[in-house]
Short mmCIF file of C-alpha atoms in Angstrom, two decimals:
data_model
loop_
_atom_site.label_atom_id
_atom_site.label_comp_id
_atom_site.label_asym_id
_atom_site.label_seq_id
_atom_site.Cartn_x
_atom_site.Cartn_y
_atom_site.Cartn_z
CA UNK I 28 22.94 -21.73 6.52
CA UNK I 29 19.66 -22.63 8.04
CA UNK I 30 16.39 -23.85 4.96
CA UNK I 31 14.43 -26.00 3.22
CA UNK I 32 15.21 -27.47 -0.27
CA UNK I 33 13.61 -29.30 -2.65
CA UNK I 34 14.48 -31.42 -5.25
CA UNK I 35 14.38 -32.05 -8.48
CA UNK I 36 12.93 -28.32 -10.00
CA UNK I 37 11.15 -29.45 -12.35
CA UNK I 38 9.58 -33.33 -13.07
CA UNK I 39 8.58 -35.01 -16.18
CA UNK I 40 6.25 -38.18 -15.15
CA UNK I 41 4.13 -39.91 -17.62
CA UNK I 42 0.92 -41.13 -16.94
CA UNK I 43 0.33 -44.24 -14.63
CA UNK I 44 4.30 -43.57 -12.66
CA UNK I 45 4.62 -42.78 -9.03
CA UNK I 46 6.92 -39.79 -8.48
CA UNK I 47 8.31 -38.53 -5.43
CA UNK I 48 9.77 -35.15 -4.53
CA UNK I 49 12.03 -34.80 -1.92
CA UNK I 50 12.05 -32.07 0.62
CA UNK I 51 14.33 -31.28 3.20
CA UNK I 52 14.85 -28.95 6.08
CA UNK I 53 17.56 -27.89 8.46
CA UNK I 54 15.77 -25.51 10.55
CA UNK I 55 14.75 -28.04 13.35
CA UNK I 56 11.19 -27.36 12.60
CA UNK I 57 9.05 -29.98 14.13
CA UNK I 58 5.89 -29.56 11.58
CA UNK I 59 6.18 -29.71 7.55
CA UNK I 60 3.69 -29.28 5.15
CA UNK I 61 2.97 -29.94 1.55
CA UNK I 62 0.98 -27.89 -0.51
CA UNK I 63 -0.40 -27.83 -4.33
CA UNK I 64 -0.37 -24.63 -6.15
CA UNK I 65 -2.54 -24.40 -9.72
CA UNK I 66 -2.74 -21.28 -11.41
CA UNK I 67 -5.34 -18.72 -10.34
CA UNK I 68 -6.32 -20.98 -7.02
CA UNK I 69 -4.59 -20.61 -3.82
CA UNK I 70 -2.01 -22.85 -1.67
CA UNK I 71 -4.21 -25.79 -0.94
CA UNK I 72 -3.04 -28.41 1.92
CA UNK I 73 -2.19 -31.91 0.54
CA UNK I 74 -0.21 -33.34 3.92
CA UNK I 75 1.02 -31.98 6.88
CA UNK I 76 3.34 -33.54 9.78
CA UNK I 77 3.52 -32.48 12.98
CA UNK I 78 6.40 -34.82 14.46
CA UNK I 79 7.89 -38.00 13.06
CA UNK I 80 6.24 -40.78 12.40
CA UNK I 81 3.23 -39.12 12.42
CA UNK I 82 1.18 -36.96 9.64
CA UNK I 83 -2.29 -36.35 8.74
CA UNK I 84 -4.66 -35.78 5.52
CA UNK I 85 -4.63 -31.97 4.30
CA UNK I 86 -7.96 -31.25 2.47
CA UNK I 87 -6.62 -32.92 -0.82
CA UNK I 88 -4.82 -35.84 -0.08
CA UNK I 89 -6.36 -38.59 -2.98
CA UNK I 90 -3.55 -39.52 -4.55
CA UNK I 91 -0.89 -38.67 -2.93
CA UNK I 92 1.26 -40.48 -0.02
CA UNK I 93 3.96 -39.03 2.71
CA UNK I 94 6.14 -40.68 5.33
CA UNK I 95 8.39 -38.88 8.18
CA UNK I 96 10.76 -41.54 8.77
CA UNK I 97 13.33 -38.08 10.02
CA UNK I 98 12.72 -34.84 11.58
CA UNK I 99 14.43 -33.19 8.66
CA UNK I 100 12.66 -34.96 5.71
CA UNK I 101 9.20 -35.15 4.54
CA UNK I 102 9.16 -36.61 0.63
CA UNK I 103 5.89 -36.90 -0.75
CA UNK I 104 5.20 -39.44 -3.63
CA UNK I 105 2.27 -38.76 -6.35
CA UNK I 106 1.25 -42.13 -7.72
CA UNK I 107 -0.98 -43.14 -10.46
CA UNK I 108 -4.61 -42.60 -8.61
CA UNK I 109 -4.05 -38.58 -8.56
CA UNK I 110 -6.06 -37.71 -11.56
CA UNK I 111 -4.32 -34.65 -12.40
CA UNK I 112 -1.19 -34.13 -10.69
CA UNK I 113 0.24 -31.44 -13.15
CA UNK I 114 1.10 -28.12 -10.73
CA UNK I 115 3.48 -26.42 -8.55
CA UNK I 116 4.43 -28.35 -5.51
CA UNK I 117 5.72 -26.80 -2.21
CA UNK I 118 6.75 -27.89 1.03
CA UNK I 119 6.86 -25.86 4.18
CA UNK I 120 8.06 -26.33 7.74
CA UNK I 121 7.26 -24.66 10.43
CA UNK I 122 7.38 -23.92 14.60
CA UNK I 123 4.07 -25.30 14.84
CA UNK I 124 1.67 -23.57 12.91
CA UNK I 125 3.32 -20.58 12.97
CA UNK I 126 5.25 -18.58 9.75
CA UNK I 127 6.15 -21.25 7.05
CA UNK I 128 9.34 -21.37 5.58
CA UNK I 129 8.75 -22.40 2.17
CA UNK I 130 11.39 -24.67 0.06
CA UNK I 131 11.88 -23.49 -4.07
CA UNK I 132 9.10 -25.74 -5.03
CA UNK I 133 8.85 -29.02 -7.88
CA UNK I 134 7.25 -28.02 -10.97
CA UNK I 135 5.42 -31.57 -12.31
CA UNK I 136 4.57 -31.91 -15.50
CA UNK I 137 2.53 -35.27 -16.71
CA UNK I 138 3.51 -36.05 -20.35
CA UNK P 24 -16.65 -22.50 4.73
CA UNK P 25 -13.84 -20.78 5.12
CA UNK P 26 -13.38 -18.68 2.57
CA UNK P 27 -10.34 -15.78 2.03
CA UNK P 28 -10.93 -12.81 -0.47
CA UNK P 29 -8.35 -10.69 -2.11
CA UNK P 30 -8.73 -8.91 -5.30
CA UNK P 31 -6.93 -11.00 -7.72
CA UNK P 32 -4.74 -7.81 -9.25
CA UNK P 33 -3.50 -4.16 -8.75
CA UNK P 34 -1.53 -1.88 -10.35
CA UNK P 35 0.72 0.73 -8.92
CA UNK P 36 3.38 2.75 -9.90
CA UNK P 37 6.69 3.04 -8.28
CA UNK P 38 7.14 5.12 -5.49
CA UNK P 39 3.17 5.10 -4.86
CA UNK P 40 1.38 3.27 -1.83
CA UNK P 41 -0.55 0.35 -2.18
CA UNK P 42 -3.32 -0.89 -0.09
CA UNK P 43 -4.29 -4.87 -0.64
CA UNK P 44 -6.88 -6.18 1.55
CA UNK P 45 -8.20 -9.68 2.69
CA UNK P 46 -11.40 -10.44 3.89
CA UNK P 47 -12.02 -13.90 6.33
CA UNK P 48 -14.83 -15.83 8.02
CA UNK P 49 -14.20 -14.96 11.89
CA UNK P 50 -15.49 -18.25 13.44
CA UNK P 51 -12.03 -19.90 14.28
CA UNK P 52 -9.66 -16.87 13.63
CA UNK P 53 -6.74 -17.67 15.18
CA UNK P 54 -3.91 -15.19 13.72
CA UNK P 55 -3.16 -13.81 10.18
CA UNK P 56 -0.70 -14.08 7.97
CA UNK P 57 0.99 -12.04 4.67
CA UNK P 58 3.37 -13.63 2.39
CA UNK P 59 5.01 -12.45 -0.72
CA UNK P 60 5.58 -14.48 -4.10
CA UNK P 61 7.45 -14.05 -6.57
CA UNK P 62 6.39 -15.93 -10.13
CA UNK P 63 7.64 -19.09 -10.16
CA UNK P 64 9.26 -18.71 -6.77
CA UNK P 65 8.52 -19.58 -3.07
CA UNK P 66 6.11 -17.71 -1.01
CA UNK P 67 8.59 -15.71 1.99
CA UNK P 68 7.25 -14.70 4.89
CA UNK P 69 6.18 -10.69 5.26
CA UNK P 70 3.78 -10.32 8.76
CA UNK P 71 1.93 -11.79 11.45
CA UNK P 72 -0.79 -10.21 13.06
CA UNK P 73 -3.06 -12.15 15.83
CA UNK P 74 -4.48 -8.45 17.93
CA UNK P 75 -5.91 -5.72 16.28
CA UNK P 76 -3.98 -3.28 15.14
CA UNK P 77 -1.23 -2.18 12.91
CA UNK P 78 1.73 -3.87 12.70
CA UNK P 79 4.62 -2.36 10.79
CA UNK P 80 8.50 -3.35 9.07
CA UNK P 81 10.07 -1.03 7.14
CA UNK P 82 8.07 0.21 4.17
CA UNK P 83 5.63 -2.98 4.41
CA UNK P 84 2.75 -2.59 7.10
CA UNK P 85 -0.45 -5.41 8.03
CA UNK P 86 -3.26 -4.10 9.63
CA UNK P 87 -6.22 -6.27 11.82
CA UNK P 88 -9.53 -6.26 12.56
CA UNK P 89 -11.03 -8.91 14.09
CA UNK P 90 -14.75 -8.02 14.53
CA UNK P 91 -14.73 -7.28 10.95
CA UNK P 92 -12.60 -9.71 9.77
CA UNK P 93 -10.47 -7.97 7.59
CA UNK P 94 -6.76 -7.27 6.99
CA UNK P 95 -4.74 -5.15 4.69
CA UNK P 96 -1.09 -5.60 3.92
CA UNK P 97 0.25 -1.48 2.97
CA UNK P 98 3.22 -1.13 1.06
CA UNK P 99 5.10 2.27 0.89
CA UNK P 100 7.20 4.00 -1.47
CA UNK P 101 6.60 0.67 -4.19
CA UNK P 102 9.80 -0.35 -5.72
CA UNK P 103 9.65 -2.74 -9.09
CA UNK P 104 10.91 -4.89 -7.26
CA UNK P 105 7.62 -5.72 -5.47
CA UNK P 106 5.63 -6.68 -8.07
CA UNK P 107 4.34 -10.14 -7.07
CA UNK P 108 1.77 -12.17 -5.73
CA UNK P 109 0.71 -11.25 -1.81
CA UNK P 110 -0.79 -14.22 -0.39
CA UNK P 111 -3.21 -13.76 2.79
CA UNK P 112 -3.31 -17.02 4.89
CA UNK P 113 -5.32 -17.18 7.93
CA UNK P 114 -5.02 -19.67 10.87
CA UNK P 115 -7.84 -21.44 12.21
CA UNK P 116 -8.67 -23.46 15.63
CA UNK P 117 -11.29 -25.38 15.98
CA UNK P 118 -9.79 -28.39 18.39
CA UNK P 119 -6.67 -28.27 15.69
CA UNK P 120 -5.11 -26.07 13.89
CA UNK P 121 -6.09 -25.26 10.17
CA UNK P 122 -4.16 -22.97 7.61
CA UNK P 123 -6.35 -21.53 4.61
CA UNK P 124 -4.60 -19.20 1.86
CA UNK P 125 -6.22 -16.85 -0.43
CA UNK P 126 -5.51 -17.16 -4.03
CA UNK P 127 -3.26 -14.44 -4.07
CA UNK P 128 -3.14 -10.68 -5.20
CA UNK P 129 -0.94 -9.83 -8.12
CA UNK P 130 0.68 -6.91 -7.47
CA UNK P 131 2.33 -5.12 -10.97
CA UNK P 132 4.54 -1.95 -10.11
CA UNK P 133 4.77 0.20 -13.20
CA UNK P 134 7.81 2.42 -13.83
#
């Protein structure tokens, strides 16, 4: 059964730890995306990888770091600079830049 | 910039029709996209529209207009089950490819 997964649900960090959330995908998509949902604002682009060993900057990528060491992984790790990392995270993958298959999403929470 | 409107929430009641539209900046268009969300949940996939025109599956329908830059998504015969949040996303070129979401319409289907 072909999709993308994320783990964990939801994440308790407390202020001044790195975090990472893991995402994974079986669909053989080449491109994968992470995105930053806050209430009452839409989907906005933190990373986004187009082939491994290669991403770029989305339009809000302080903060935040990637790697694409694998086709199927993309794990993105909040540290300590990103000022207020409480939201809804989601990663994506996609043929490029076409429909995006969307994992469950990691609900952080900075105590 | 590039900016995506959509009302932020409708009401319906089941077994009505609904009409959400989105509103885009043209420069760059590149194709149009609909997604449905669930609270709390992933955003899935619903249509794809790059031409003008209507494009329809099942009861849910997305309709294009380049020149004006403007979409709807129609939904038909509204089931409770389709109360959510319909995200617009449009796709932008401009020497690379861009994504840009709307924040969302909430969509509450009353019995």
């Amino acid at each position: 059964d072909g999709g993308i997964t994320q783990s964990p649900k939801y994440l308790f960090r407390k202020e001044g730890q790195n975090v990472t959330l893991s995402c994974e995908q079986n669909l053989n998509h080449d491109a994968m995306y992470w995105y930053r949902q806050d209430p009452g604002q839409g989907l906005r682009l933190i990373y986004y990888s187009q082939i491994v060993n290669d991403f770029q900057k989305g339009d809000i990528a302080e903060g935040y770091s990637v790697s694409r060491e694998k086709k199927e992984s993309f794990p993105l790790t909040v540290t300590s600079a990103q000022k207020n990392p409480t939201a809804f995270y989601l990663c994506a993958s996609s043929i490029l830049w076409n429909e995006q298959f969307f994992g469950p999403g990691t609900r952080l929470t900075v105590l | 910039g590039q900016n995506i409107d959509q009302p932020t929430e409708m009401t319906a009641t089941e077994g009505a029709i609904v009409q959400i539209n989105c509103t885009y900046q043209t420069s760059g268009f590149n194709g149009l996209f609909w997604y449905q969300q669930h609270a709390g949940e992933a955003p899935t996939f619903l249509s794809y529209n790059v031409l003008d025109g209507l494009e329809e599956k099942g009861r849910f329908s997305s309709f294009l207009s380049r020149s004006k830059g403007y979409s709807y998504l129609l939904l038909k015969e509204l089931q409770m089950k389709d109360s959510a949040s319909y995200l617009c996303a449009v796709r932008y070129t401009s020497g690379t490819y861009k994504y840009i979401f709307g924040t969302g319409t909430r969509l509450k289907v009353l019995a």
